[in-house]
mmCIF file of C-alpha atoms in Angstrom:
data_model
loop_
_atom_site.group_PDB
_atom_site.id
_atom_site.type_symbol
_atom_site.label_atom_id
_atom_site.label_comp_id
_atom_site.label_asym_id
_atom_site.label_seq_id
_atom_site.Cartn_x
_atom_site.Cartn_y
_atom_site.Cartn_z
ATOM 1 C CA UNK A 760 14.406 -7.472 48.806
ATOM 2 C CA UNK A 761 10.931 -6.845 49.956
ATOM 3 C CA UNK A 762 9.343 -3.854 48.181
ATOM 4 C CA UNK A 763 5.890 -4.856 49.543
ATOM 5 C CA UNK A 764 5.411 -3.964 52.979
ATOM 6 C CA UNK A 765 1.977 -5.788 54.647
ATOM 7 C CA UNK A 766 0.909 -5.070 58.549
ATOM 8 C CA UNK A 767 0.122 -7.080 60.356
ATOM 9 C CA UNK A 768 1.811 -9.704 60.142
ATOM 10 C CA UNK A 769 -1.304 -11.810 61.638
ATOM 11 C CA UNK A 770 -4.098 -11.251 63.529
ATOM 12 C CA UNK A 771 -6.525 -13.251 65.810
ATOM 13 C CA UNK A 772 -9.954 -11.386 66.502
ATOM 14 C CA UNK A 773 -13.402 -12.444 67.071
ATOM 15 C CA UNK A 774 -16.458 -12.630 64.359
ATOM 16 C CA UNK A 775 -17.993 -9.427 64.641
ATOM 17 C CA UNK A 776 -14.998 -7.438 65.155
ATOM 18 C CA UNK A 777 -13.387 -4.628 63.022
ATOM 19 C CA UNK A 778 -10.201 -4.992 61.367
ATOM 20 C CA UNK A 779 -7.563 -3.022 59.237
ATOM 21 C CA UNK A 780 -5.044 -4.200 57.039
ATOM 22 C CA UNK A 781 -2.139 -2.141 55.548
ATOM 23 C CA UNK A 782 0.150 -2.598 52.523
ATOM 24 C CA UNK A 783 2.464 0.116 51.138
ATOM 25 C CA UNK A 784 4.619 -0.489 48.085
ATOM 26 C CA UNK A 785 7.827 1.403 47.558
ATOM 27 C CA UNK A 786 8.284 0.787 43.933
ATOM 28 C CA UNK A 787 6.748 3.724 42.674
ATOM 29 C CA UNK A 788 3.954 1.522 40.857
ATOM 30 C CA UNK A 789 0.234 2.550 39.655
ATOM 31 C CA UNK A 790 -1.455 -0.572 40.400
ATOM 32 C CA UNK A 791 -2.207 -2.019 43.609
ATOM 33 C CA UNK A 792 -4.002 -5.426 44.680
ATOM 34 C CA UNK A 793 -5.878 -7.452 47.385
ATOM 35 C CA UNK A 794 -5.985 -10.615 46.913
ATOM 36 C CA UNK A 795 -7.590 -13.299 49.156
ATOM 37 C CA UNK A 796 -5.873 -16.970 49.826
ATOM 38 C CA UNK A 797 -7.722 -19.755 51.276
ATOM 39 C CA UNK A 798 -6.337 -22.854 53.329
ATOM 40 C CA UNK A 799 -5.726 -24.615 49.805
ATOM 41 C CA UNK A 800 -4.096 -21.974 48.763
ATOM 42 C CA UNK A 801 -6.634 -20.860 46.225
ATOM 43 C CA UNK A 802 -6.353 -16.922 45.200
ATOM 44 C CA UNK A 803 -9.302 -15.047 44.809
ATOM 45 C CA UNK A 804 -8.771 -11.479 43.423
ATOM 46 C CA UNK A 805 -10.719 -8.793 45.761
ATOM 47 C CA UNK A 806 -9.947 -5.484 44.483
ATOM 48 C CA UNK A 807 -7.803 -3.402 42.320
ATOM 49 C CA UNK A 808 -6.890 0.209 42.370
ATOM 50 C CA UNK A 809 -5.303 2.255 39.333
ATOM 51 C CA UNK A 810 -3.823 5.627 40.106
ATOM 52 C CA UNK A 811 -6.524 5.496 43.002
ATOM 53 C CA UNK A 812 -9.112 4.682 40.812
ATOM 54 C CA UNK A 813 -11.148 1.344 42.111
ATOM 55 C CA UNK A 814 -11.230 -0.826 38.290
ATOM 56 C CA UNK A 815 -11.643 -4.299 39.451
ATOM 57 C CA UNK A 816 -14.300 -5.382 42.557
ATOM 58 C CA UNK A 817 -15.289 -8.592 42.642
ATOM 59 C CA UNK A 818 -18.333 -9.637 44.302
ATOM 60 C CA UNK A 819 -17.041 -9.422 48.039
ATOM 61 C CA UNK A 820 -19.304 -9.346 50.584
ATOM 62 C CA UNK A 821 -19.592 -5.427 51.764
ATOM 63 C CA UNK A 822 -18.458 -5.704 54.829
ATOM 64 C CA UNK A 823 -15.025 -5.778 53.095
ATOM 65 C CA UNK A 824 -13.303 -1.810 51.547
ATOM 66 C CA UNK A 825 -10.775 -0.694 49.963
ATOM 67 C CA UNK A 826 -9.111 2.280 51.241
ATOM 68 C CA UNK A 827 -6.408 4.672 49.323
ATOM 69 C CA UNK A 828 -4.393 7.070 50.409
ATOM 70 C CA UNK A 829 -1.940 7.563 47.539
ATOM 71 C CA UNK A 830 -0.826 5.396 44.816
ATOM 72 C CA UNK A 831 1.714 3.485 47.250
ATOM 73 C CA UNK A 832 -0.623 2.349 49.726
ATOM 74 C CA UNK A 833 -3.963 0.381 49.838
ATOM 75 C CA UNK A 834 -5.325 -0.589 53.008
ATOM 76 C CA UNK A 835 -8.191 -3.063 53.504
ATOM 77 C CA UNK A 836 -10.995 -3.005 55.871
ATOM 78 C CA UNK A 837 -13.074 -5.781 57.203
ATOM 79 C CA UNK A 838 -16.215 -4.064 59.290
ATOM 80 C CA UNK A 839 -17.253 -7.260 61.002
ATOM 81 C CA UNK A 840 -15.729 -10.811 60.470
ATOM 82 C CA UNK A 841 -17.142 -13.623 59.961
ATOM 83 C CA UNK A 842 -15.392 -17.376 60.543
ATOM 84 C CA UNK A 843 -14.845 -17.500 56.589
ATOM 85 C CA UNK A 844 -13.044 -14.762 56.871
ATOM 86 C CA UNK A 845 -9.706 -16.209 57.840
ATOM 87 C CA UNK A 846 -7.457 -16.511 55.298
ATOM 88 C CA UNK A 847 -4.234 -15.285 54.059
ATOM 89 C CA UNK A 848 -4.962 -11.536 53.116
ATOM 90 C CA UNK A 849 -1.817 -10.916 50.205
ATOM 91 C CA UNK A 850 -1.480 -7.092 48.883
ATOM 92 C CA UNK A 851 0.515 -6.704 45.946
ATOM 93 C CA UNK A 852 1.642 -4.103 42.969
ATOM 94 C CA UNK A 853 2.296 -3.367 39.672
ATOM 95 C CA UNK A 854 3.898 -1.063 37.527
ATOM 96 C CA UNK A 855 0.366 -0.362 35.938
ATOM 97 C CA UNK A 856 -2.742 -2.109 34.692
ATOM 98 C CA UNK A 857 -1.093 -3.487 31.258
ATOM 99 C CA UNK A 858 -1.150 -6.232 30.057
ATOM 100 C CA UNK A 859 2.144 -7.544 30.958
ATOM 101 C CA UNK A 860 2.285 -6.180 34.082
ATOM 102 C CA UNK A 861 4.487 -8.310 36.478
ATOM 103 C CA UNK A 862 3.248 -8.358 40.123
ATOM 104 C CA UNK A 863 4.846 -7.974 43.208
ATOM 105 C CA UNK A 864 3.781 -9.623 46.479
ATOM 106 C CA UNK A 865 4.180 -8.407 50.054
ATOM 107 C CA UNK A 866 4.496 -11.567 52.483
ATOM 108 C CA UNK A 867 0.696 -11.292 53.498
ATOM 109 C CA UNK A 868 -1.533 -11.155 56.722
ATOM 110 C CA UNK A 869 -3.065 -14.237 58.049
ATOM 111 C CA UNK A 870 -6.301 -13.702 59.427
ATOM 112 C CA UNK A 871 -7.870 -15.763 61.922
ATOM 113 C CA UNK A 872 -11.344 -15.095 63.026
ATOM 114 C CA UNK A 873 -12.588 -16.995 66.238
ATOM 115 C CA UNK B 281 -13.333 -16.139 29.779
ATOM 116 C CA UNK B 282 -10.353 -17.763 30.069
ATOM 117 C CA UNK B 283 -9.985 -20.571 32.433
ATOM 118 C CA UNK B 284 -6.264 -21.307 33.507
ATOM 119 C CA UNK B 285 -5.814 -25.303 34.820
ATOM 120 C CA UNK B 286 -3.126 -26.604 36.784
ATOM 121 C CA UNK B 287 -3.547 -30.749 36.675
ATOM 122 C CA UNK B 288 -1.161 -31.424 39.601
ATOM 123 C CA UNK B 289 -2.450 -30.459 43.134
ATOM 124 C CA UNK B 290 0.700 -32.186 44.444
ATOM 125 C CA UNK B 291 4.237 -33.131 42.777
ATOM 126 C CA UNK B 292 6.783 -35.199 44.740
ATOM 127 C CA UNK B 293 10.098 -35.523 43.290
ATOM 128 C CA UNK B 294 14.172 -36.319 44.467
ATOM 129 C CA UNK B 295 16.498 -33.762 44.310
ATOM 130 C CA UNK B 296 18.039 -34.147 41.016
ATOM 131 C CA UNK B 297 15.675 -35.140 39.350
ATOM 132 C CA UNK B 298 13.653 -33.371 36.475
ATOM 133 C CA UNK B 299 10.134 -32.079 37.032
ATOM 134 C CA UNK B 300 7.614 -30.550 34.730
ATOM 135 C CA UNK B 301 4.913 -28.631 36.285
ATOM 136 C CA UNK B 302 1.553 -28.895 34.037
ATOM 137 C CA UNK B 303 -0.459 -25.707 33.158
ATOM 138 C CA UNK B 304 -3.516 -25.514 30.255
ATOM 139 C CA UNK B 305 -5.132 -22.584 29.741
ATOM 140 C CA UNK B 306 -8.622 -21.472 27.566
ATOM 141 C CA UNK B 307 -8.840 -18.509 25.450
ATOM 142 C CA UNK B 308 -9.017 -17.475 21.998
ATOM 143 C CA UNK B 309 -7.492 -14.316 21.416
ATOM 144 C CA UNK B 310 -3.938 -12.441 22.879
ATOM 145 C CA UNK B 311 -3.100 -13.783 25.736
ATOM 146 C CA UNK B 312 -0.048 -13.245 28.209
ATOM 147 C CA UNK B 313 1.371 -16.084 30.338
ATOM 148 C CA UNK B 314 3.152 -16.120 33.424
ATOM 149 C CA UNK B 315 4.274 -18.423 36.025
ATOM 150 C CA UNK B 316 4.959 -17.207 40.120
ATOM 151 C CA UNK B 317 6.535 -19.417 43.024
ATOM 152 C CA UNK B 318 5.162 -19.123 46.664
ATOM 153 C CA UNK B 319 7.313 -20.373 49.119
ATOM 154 C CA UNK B 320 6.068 -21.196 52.708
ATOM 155 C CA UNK B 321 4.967 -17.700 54.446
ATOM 156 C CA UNK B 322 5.763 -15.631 51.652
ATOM 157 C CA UNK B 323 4.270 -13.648 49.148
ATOM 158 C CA UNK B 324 4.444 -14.701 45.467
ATOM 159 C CA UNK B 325 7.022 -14.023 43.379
ATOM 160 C CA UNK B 326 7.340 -14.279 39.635
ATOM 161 C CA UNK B 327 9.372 -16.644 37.590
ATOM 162 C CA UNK B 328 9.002 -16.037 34.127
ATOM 163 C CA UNK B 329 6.414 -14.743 31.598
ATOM 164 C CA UNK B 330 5.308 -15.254 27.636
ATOM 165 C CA UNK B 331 3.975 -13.465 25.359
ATOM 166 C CA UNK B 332 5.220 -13.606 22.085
ATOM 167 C CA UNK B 333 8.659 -14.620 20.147
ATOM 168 C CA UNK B 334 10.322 -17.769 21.132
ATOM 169 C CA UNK B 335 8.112 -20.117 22.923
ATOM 170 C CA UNK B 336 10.669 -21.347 25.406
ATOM 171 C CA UNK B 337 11.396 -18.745 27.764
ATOM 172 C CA UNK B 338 13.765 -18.667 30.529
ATOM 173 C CA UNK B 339 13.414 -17.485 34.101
ATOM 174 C CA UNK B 340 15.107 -17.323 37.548
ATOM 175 C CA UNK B 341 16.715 -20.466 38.989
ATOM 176 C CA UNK B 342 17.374 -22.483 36.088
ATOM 177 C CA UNK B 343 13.044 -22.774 35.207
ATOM 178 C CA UNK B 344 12.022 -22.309 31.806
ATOM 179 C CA UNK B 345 8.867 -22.824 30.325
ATOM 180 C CA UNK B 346 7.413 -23.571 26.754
ATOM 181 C CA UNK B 347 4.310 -22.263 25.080
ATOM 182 C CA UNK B 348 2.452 -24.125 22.906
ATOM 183 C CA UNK B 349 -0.632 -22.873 21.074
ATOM 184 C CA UNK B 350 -1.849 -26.033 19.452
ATOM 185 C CA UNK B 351 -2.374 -28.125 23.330
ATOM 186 C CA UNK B 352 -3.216 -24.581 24.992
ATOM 187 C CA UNK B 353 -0.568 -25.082 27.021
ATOM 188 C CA UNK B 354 2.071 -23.207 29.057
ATOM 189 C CA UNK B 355 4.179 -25.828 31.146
ATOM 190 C CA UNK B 356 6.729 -25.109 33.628
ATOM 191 C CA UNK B 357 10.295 -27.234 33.668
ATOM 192 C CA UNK B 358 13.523 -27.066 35.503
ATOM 193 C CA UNK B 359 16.025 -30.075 34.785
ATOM 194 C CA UNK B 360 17.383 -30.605 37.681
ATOM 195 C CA UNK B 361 15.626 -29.807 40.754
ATOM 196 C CA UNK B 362 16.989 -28.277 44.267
ATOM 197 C CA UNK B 363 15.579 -28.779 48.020
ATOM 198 C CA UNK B 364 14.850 -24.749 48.160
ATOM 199 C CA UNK B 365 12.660 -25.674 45.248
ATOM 200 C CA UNK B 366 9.879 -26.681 46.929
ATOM 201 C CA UNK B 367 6.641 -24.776 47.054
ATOM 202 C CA UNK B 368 3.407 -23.598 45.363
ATOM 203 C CA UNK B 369 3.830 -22.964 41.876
ATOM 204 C CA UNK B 370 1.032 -21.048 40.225
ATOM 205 C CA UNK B 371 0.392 -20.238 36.616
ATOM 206 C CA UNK B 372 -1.280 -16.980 35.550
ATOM 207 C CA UNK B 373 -3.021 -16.033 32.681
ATOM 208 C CA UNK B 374 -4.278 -12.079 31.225
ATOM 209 C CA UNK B 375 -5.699 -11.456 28.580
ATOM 210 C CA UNK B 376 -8.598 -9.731 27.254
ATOM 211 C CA UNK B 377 -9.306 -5.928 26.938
ATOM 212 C CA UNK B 378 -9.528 -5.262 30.999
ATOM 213 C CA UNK B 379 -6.031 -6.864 31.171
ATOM 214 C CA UNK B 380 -7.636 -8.777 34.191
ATOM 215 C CA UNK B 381 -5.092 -12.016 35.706
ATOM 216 C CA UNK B 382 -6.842 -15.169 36.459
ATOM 217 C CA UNK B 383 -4.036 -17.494 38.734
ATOM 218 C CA UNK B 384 -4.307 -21.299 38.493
ATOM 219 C CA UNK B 385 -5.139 -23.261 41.697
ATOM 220 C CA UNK B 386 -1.256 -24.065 42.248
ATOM 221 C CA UNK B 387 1.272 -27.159 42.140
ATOM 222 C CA UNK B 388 2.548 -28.027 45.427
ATOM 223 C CA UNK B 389 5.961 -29.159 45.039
ATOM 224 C CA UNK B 390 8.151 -31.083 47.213
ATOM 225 C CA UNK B 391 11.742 -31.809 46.467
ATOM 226 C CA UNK B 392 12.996 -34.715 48.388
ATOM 227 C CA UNK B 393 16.769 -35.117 49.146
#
């Protein structure tokens, strides 16, 4: 049962354009995720939030945020694409930042940039 | 850092057979082990984790996996494989004191019938 809700589902823009990606987690967790798959399936970690707190940002170009809410939702903000932006965009949660913390994914947002 | 190392890009097996997916991993201290599925248009979901105890641990589906300190190594096995088994496998490693996950590149498997 999906606990990991991710809008859109896709999306086809142009390079320059903004865009805005949602994910909202209903499993009461501390910890939320952006992660960023490529065509070969590799996963890149973006950014991590704690209790709203930003702990992990990897070196993303800035066009790319982070935006929180609350605890259940991080959105994620592109402010002008470029081609190597599309990719599968995967949001995903976990009960906190520990060490054994199990993740849940939501079913992603694929990004295509024209 | 820790590396995590997935040898396998692709696996092709029958259904019914037995596969072993292949993960090696690089770090020194405490280190916690997990393994996650991806199936065509989803999300990934986990499988089955390690930490400490028994080194063969069970997960969803009939998939277990063994630890084993001395090769570094945290490989993935199901005896008999199913057609719904086919998909990305990826191994995960954390570890260190900012907890941080570092996912292998993933196994692609496809189960044959």
């Amino acid at each position: 049962e999906t606990a990991v809700f991710q809008t859109p589902n896709y999306h086809v823009t142009q390079v320059g354009n903004e865009v805005s990606f949602n994910c909202k987690q209903t499993l009461g967790h501390d910890t939320m995720y952006w992660y960023k798959q490529d065509s070969k399936k590799l996963l890149k970690i973006m950014f991590s939030y704690n209790n709203k707190q930003l702990i992990v940002n990897e070196t993303v170009p800035r066009r790319f945020s982070p935006q929180s809410s609350d605890k259940a939702h991080l959105n994620l903000r592109i402010k002008s694409v470029e081609p190597e932006d599309s990719a599968v965009y995967l949001c995903a949660s976990s009960l906190d930042w520990g060490l054994y913390a199990e993740q849940f994914f939501g079913p992603g947002t694929r990004l295509t940039v024209l | 850092t820790q590396t995590v190392s997935q040898s396998d890009a692709h696996v092709t097996v029958f259904e019914g057979d037995s596969v072993e997916l292949r993960c090696n991993y690089s770090y020194g201290g405490s280190i916690y082990l997990s393994w996650y599925i991806q199936h065509h248009g989803h999300g990934l979901q986990f499988l089955l984790k390690y930490y400490s105890g028994n080194p063969v641990v069970q997960g969803v589906n009939g998939f277990e996996a063994e630890f084993s300190k001395s090769d570094s190594s945290f490989h993935l096995r199901k005896a008999s494989v199913h057609w719904s088994d086919s998909a990305v496998y990826f191994c995960a490693v954390s570890a260190g004191s900012n907890n941080r996950i570092f996912f292998g590149d993933g196994t692609q498997l496809v189960v044959k019938p």
